[in-house]
Tab-separated table of C-alpha atoms and ligand atoms in Angstrom:
chain	number	residue	atom	x	y	z
A	1	MET	CA	122.493	190.722	124.353
A	2	SER	CA	123.244	188.176	127.087
A	3	LEU	CA	124.716	184.776	126.330
A	4	PRO	CA	122.533	181.726	127.067
A	5	ASP	CA	123.351	180.060	130.395
A	6	ARG	CA	125.598	177.015	130.195
A	7	PRO	CA	123.903	173.902	131.595
A	8	SER	CA	125.113	173.111	135.105
A	9	PRO	CA	128.017	170.658	135.055
A	10	CYS	CA	127.435	166.961	135.561
A	11	ARG	CA	128.077	166.041	139.213
A	12	VAL	CA	130.625	163.237	139.436
A	13	VAL	CA	131.570	161.189	142.511
A	14	VAL	CA	134.775	159.150	142.223
A	15	LEU	CA	135.434	155.977	144.240
A	16	VAL	CA	139.074	154.999	144.805
A	17	SER	CA	141.060	152.456	146.808
A	18	GLY	CA	144.669	153.410	146.203
A	19	HIS	CA	147.091	155.520	144.230
A	20	GLY	CA	144.445	157.526	142.389
A	21	SER	CA	146.287	158.346	139.163
A	22	ASN	CA	143.009	157.935	137.243
A	23	LEU	CA	141.322	160.214	139.760
A	24	GLN	CA	144.065	162.770	139.065
A	25	SER	CA	143.441	162.617	135.316
A	26	ILE	CA	139.731	163.217	135.998
A	27	LEU	CA	140.448	166.100	138.408
A	28	ASP	CA	142.802	167.639	135.832
A	29	LYS	CA	140.189	167.370	133.098
A	30	ALA	CA	137.587	168.980	135.395
A	31	GLN	CA	139.878	172.020	135.662
A	32	THR	CA	139.959	172.632	131.908
A	33	PRO	CA	137.873	175.492	130.478
A	34	ALA	CA	134.178	174.722	129.904
A	35	CYS	CA	134.547	171.153	131.163
A	36	ALA	CA	131.102	169.536	131.216
A	37	PHE	CA	131.569	167.873	134.612
A	38	GLU	CA	132.721	168.658	138.129
A	39	VAL	CA	134.038	166.251	140.743
A	40	VAL	CA	131.838	166.857	143.790
A	41	GLY	CA	133.181	164.081	146.003
A	42	VAL	CA	135.784	161.358	146.400
A	43	ILE	CA	135.175	158.293	148.560
A	44	SER	CA	137.725	155.649	149.512
A	45	ASN	CA	137.276	152.314	151.227
A	46	GLU	CA	140.963	152.446	152.236
A	47	PRO	CA	141.910	155.008	154.892
A	48	THR	CA	145.475	155.335	153.552
A	49	ALA	CA	144.584	155.719	149.862
A	50	HIS	CA	146.740	158.361	148.194
A	51	GLY	CA	143.671	159.336	146.180
A	52	LEU	CA	142.298	161.064	149.308
A	53	LYS	CA	145.326	163.389	149.323
A	54	ARG	CA	144.769	164.163	145.649
A	55	ALA	CA	141.158	165.110	146.452
A	56	ASP	CA	142.315	167.303	149.360
A	57	HIS	CA	144.833	169.008	147.108
A	58	ALA	CA	142.118	169.723	144.539
A	59	GLY	CA	139.782	171.049	147.236
A	60	VAL	CA	137.244	168.260	146.659
A	61	ALA	CA	135.157	166.873	149.543
A	62	ASN	CA	136.373	163.396	150.441
A	63	ASN	CA	135.639	160.734	152.976
A	64	ILE	CA	136.386	157.173	153.972
A	65	VAL	CA	133.929	154.313	154.180
A	66	HIS	CA	136.240	151.590	155.464
A	67	HIS	CA	134.993	148.129	154.536
A	68	LEU	CA	136.541	146.646	157.691
A	69	ASP	CA	134.218	148.759	159.831
A	70	PHE	CA	131.215	146.731	158.674
A	71	GLU	CA	130.037	143.258	159.582
A	72	SER	CA	128.774	142.354	156.142
A	73	ARG	CA	129.059	143.293	152.488
A	74	ASP	CA	125.460	144.518	152.605
A	75	ALA	CA	126.141	146.835	155.535
A	76	PHE	CA	129.220	148.235	153.762
A	77	ASP	CA	127.232	148.717	150.559
A	78	ARG	CA	124.454	150.538	152.433
A	79	ALA	CA	126.936	152.916	154.089
A	80	LEU	CA	128.762	153.466	150.796
A	81	GLY	CA	125.464	154.075	148.997
A	82	ALA	CA	124.454	156.648	151.625
A	83	ALA	CA	127.844	158.388	151.301
A	84	ILE	CA	127.460	158.501	147.505
A	85	ASP	CA	123.850	159.720	147.664
A	86	ARG	CA	124.806	162.632	149.917
A	87	HIS	CA	126.637	164.187	146.959
A	88	GLN	CA	123.548	163.827	144.707
A	89	PRO	CA	125.729	162.705	141.801
A	90	ASP	CA	124.697	162.375	138.184
A	91	LEU	CA	127.503	159.865	137.638
A	92	VAL	CA	129.524	157.526	139.888
A	93	VAL	CA	133.015	156.709	138.631
A	94	LEU	CA	135.003	153.719	139.929
A	95	ALA	CA	138.675	154.561	139.507
A	96	GLY	CA	140.802	151.779	140.917
A	97	PHE	CA	138.060	150.912	143.420
A	98	MET	CA	138.897	147.389	144.527
A	99	ARG	CA	135.663	146.221	146.204
A	100	ILE	CA	132.886	144.290	144.508
A	101	LEU	CA	129.570	146.113	144.824
A	102	GLY	CA	126.284	144.321	145.485
A	103	THR	CA	123.273	144.184	143.208
A	104	ALA	CA	121.222	146.759	145.141
A	105	LEU	CA	123.881	149.471	144.992
A	106	VAL	CA	124.717	148.761	141.351
A	107	GLY	CA	121.001	148.699	140.529
A	108	ALA	CA	120.465	152.105	142.142
A	109	TYR	CA	122.974	153.586	139.704
A	110	THR	CA	122.265	151.586	136.548
A	111	GLY	CA	123.420	153.614	133.561
A	112	ARG	CA	125.045	156.145	135.879
A	113	MET	CA	128.029	154.128	137.156
A	114	MET	CA	131.248	153.484	135.205
A	115	ASN	CA	134.377	151.443	135.862
A	116	ILE	CA	137.801	151.245	134.281
A	117	HIS	CA	139.466	147.857	133.998
A	118	PRO	CA	143.085	147.201	132.968
A	119	SER	CA	142.443	144.842	130.058
A	120	LEU	CA	140.669	144.668	126.729
A	121	LEU	CA	137.421	143.220	128.056
A	122	PRO	CA	135.988	140.640	127.753
A	123	GLU	CA	139.572	139.323	127.892
A	124	TYR	CA	141.219	139.137	131.333
A	125	ARG	CA	138.465	139.912	133.780
A	126	GLY	CA	139.523	140.012	137.435
A	127	LEU	CA	142.913	140.671	138.997
A	128	ASN	CA	146.583	140.554	137.879
A	129	THR	CA	145.739	141.291	134.264
A	130	HIS	CA	149.228	142.436	133.231
A	131	THR	CA	150.912	139.291	134.580
A	132	ARG	CA	148.346	137.073	132.835
A	133	VAL	CA	148.748	138.921	129.525
A	134	LEU	CA	152.534	138.374	129.664
A	135	ALA	CA	152.130	134.712	130.640
A	136	ASP	CA	149.948	134.218	127.562
A	137	SER	CA	152.447	136.023	125.289
A	138	ALA	CA	149.581	138.223	124.109
A	139	ARG	CA	150.605	140.868	121.562
A	140	CYS	CA	148.007	143.450	122.464
A	141	HIS	CA	146.698	144.719	125.805
A	142	GLY	CA	144.891	147.784	127.061
A	143	ALA	CA	142.101	149.185	129.176
A	144	THR	CA	138.309	149.342	129.031
A	145	VAL	CA	135.759	151.820	130.346
A	146	HIS	CA	132.376	150.168	130.823
A	147	PHE	CA	129.041	150.687	132.526
A	148	VAL	CA	128.828	148.742	135.778
A	149	VAL	CA	126.447	145.789	136.041
A	150	PRO	CA	126.230	143.283	138.910
A	151	ALA	CA	128.516	140.740	137.164
A	152	LEU	CA	132.208	141.558	137.624
A	153	ASP	CA	133.916	143.383	134.727
A	154	ALA	CA	131.046	142.415	132.442
A	155	GLY	CA	129.128	145.635	131.749
A	156	PRO	CA	128.523	147.195	128.330
A	157	ILE	CA	131.725	148.586	126.879
A	158	ILE	CA	132.026	152.337	126.338
A	159	LEU	CA	135.613	152.877	125.223
A	160	GLN	CA	138.857	150.921	124.945
A	161	GLY	CA	142.479	151.935	124.531
A	162	ARG	CA	145.169	149.586	123.238
A	163	VAL	CA	148.890	149.149	123.802
A	164	LEU	CA	151.303	146.759	122.111
A	165	VAL	CA	153.064	144.294	124.393
A	166	MET	CA	156.858	144.621	124.009
A	167	PRO	CA	159.239	141.643	124.227
A	168	ASP	CA	160.994	143.122	127.268
A	169	ASP	CA	157.832	144.175	129.116
A	170	THR	CA	157.417	143.401	132.802
A	171	PRO	CA	154.055	143.557	134.596
A	172	GLU	CA	155.162	146.944	135.941
A	173	SER	CA	156.196	148.451	132.580
A	174	LEU	CA	153.018	147.173	130.972
A	175	ALA	CA	150.879	148.527	133.829
A	176	GLU	CA	152.514	151.930	133.419
A	177	ARG	CA	151.761	152.073	129.666
A	178	VAL	CA	148.188	150.873	130.210
A	179	ARG	CA	147.740	153.566	132.857
A	180	GLN	CA	148.798	156.239	130.345
A	181	VAL	CA	146.000	155.015	128.077
A	182	GLU	CA	143.542	154.957	130.982
A	183	HIS	CA	144.306	158.601	131.697
A	184	GLN	CA	143.157	159.431	128.158
A	185	ILE	CA	140.064	157.279	127.823
A	186	TYR	CA	138.453	157.754	131.255
A	187	PRO	CA	138.131	161.567	131.145
A	188	THR	CA	136.887	161.206	127.553
A	189	ALA	CA	134.125	158.753	128.508
A	190	ILE	CA	133.074	160.924	131.464
A	191	THR	CA	132.940	163.968	129.186
A	192	TRP	CA	130.704	162.090	126.717
A	193	PHE	CA	128.348	161.193	129.563
A	194	ALA	CA	128.359	164.752	130.920
A	195	GLN	CA	127.558	166.089	127.447
A	196	LYS	CA	124.588	163.681	127.343
A	197	ARG	CA	126.065	161.936	124.310
A	198	LEU	CA	126.416	158.594	126.103
A	199	SER	CA	123.717	156.390	127.561
A	200	LEU	CA	122.928	152.828	128.508
A	201	VAL	CA	119.922	151.287	126.772
A	202	GLY	CA	119.220	147.732	127.869
A	203	GLN	CA	122.510	145.847	127.573
A	204	CYS	CA	124.190	148.264	125.177
A	205	ALA	CA	126.014	151.568	125.496
A	206	TYR	CA	125.053	154.234	122.933
A	207	LEU	CA	127.098	157.210	121.773
A	208	ASP	CA	125.333	159.940	119.822
A	209	GLY	CA	122.383	157.594	119.335
A	210	LEU	CA	124.438	154.742	117.852
A	211	PRO	CA	125.299	151.475	119.600
A	212	ILE	CA	128.926	151.139	120.657
A	213	THR	CA	130.422	147.973	119.210
A	214	PRO	CA	134.019	147.546	120.331
B	1	GAR	C1	144.018	151.080	137.273
B	1	GAR	O1	144.923	150.459	136.393
B	1	GAR	C2	142.632	150.509	137.083
B	1	GAR	O2	142.362	150.107	135.767
B	1	GAR	C3	142.675	149.325	137.990
B	1	GAR	O3	143.388	149.739	139.122
B	1	GAR	C4	144.335	150.722	138.712
B	1	GAR	C5	144.181	151.903	139.629
B	1	GAR	O4	145.195	152.838	139.420
B	1	GAR	N1	141.363	148.889	138.333
B	1	GAR	C6	141.046	147.612	138.531
B	1	GAR	O5	141.843	146.719	138.490
B	1	GAR	C7	139.584	147.369	138.858
B	1	GAR	N2	139.252	146.011	138.610
B	1	GAR	P1	145.061	154.289	140.034
B	1	GAR	O6	144.692	154.114	141.509
B	1	GAR	O7	146.429	154.884	139.864
B	1	GAR	O8	144.009	155.011	139.280
């Protein structure tokens, strides 16, 4: 008796701008037995991003779409969209991708594009989250995986991970602890999507048919 075929893995494209530690956690997860997704491409807007080396090392196709090569945001978005489309992805994952995407590109991937942000959204949208958390003497901090919508860091929340802020924390020590949490929650959220357990319905993310309420 032959075993039923496993469904083909979910095709994931990862966008990076820098160090790529989240990309690494996703590549590592993709190597685990019976993982439901594969990373089919990595794209960076920064030619020197270390994430490109990580992709090379993992044998994953990678390329650069440098934002400075384009006269306008729209032209960059069109080139980036074409580069993404070439991989025919099921899911686009922003992992430390530091460019704001336009409505057309986001709209083309509604419900199929995720981001990770280093705060407990809706708190601390935007940049320098760790410094702002310390300045506010906040007790709790963390990271959020969310579906991408045109408004910055505002999409429906999928999963959050928390860390306590310590009295002697610096922005760097806090960033490091938040990153450890990110490396847990991002591969988990991608796995849920790949297993078809996660979806976006209207303005809400659903897991196993139930709305996610952070
Ligand atoms: C991560 O902490 C991620 O949450 C953040 O950039 C870092 C990238 O680290 N993303 C944003 O700030 C997006 N608004 P990595 O390159 O080592 O994965």
